Amino acid sequence: MSHTGSFGWDVSSGEIYWSQETLRIFEYEPTTKVTTELIMRRTHPEDRLAVRQLIERVSRERTEFDFEHRLLMPDGSVKYLRVVGHPSNDERGSFEFVERLLTSRSASARRRPCGGAKVT
């Protein structure tokens, strides 16, 4: 079973827009103003460096990506995400992303060996 949420990121302004499903995946309230800090708070500690590097690279190079990482939820459970991003044609540098949450079982079967996040 998987859940699919979506989000947009205007790199120029730093604004991040999440669908209701993405908010549910991250277990944030519907009124939450999303920031990269909130994303990092939910990111599994072992994956934070890779996620931070991805955010920096994508904001600098404006390239598409396909990336897997984990979330560590407040109750201690772990969620596996696959995030696929495609840059839009907006001259201001806006991006549109699709994010998919895979259940632990299906994500574990697909997960690459340690440190093996695929970045295209």
XYZ file of C-alpha atoms in Angstrom:
120
model
C 0.000 0.000 0.000
C 1.272 3.454 -0.798
C 0.047 6.980 -0.339
C 0.802 9.675 -2.857
C 1.068 13.321 -1.945
C 2.350 16.244 -3.921
C 4.119 19.466 -3.209
C 5.539 22.482 -4.948
C 8.609 24.471 -4.094
C 9.256 27.981 -5.360
C 13.033 28.076 -5.091
C 13.175 31.852 -5.603
C 10.922 32.688 -2.653
C 11.533 29.550 -0.580
C 7.761 28.892 -0.374
C 6.803 25.224 -0.082
C 3.255 24.061 -0.806
C 2.005 20.661 0.347
C -1.132 18.725 -0.520
C -3.331 17.504 2.318
C -2.032 13.969 1.760
C 1.592 15.109 2.090
C 0.704 16.798 5.373
C -0.885 13.513 6.526
C 2.204 11.536 5.459
C 4.456 13.813 7.522
C 1.822 13.926 10.313
C 1.593 17.711 10.400
C -1.601 19.697 10.975
C -3.401 21.019 7.860
C -2.606 24.616 8.859
C 1.143 24.013 9.188
C 3.401 26.417 7.279
C 5.928 24.085 5.726
C 9.636 24.918 5.846
C 12.788 22.966 5.108
C 13.368 22.969 8.890
C 10.106 21.019 9.414
C 11.121 18.572 6.699
C 14.498 18.049 8.366
C 12.833 17.569 11.771
C 10.905 14.572 10.437
C 13.815 13.176 8.395
C 15.512 10.152 9.938
C 18.814 11.272 11.575
C 20.842 8.887 9.399
C 19.341 10.448 6.236
C 19.528 14.145 7.172
C 22.874 14.874 5.542
C 21.780 13.307 2.237
C 18.460 15.193 2.301
C 20.198 18.489 3.104
C 22.670 17.914 0.249
C 19.811 17.099 -2.120
C 17.934 20.296 -1.205
C 21.075 22.362 -1.727
C 21.940 20.701 -5.051
C 18.428 20.968 -6.466
C 18.074 24.621 -5.445
C 21.429 25.402 -7.052
C 21.291 23.254 -10.209
C 17.514 23.105 -10.725
C 17.634 19.498 -11.884
C 15.171 16.661 -11.619
C 15.728 13.950 -9.051
C 14.510 10.594 -7.767
C 15.408 10.076 -4.105
C 14.513 7.667 -1.292
C 14.803 8.448 2.402
C 13.166 7.759 5.741
C 11.072 9.787 8.126
C 11.300 9.252 11.874
C 7.903 10.001 13.351
C 7.283 11.358 16.876
C 6.013 7.928 18.027
C 9.274 6.290 16.886
C 7.855 4.663 13.761
C 9.723 4.915 10.461
C 8.188 5.790 7.101
C 9.942 5.319 3.780
C 9.546 7.962 1.104
C 10.365 8.145 -2.534
C 10.496 11.732 -3.738
C 10.508 12.458 -7.456
C 11.039 16.037 -8.580
C 10.799 17.689 -11.967
C 11.653 21.349 -12.565
C 8.923 23.459 -14.112
C 9.509 25.904 -16.937
C 8.872 28.888 -14.671
C 11.617 31.486 -15.144
C 11.567 32.257 -11.414
C 12.888 28.785 -10.631
C 9.706 27.139 -9.374
C 9.610 23.362 -9.220
C 6.769 20.875 -9.119
C 7.263 17.644 -7.219
C 5.424 14.414 -6.712
C 6.101 12.559 -3.499
C 5.149 8.989 -2.714
C 5.122 7.287 0.657
C 5.814 3.569 0.510
C 4.895 1.343 3.406
C 7.794 -0.097 5.394
C 7.449 -3.509 3.774
C 7.367 -2.323 0.155
C 9.943 0.396 0.721
C 12.325 -2.023 2.445
C 12.122 -4.343 -0.513
C 13.003 -1.474 -2.847
C 15.504 0.320 -0.616
C 19.077 0.353 -1.825
C 21.909 -0.740 0.475
C 23.150 1.666 3.125
C 23.622 5.172 1.766
C 22.211 4.072 -1.554
C 19.762 6.822 -2.311
C 19.464 7.180 -6.042
C 19.918 10.741 -7.169
C 19.576 11.466 -10.865
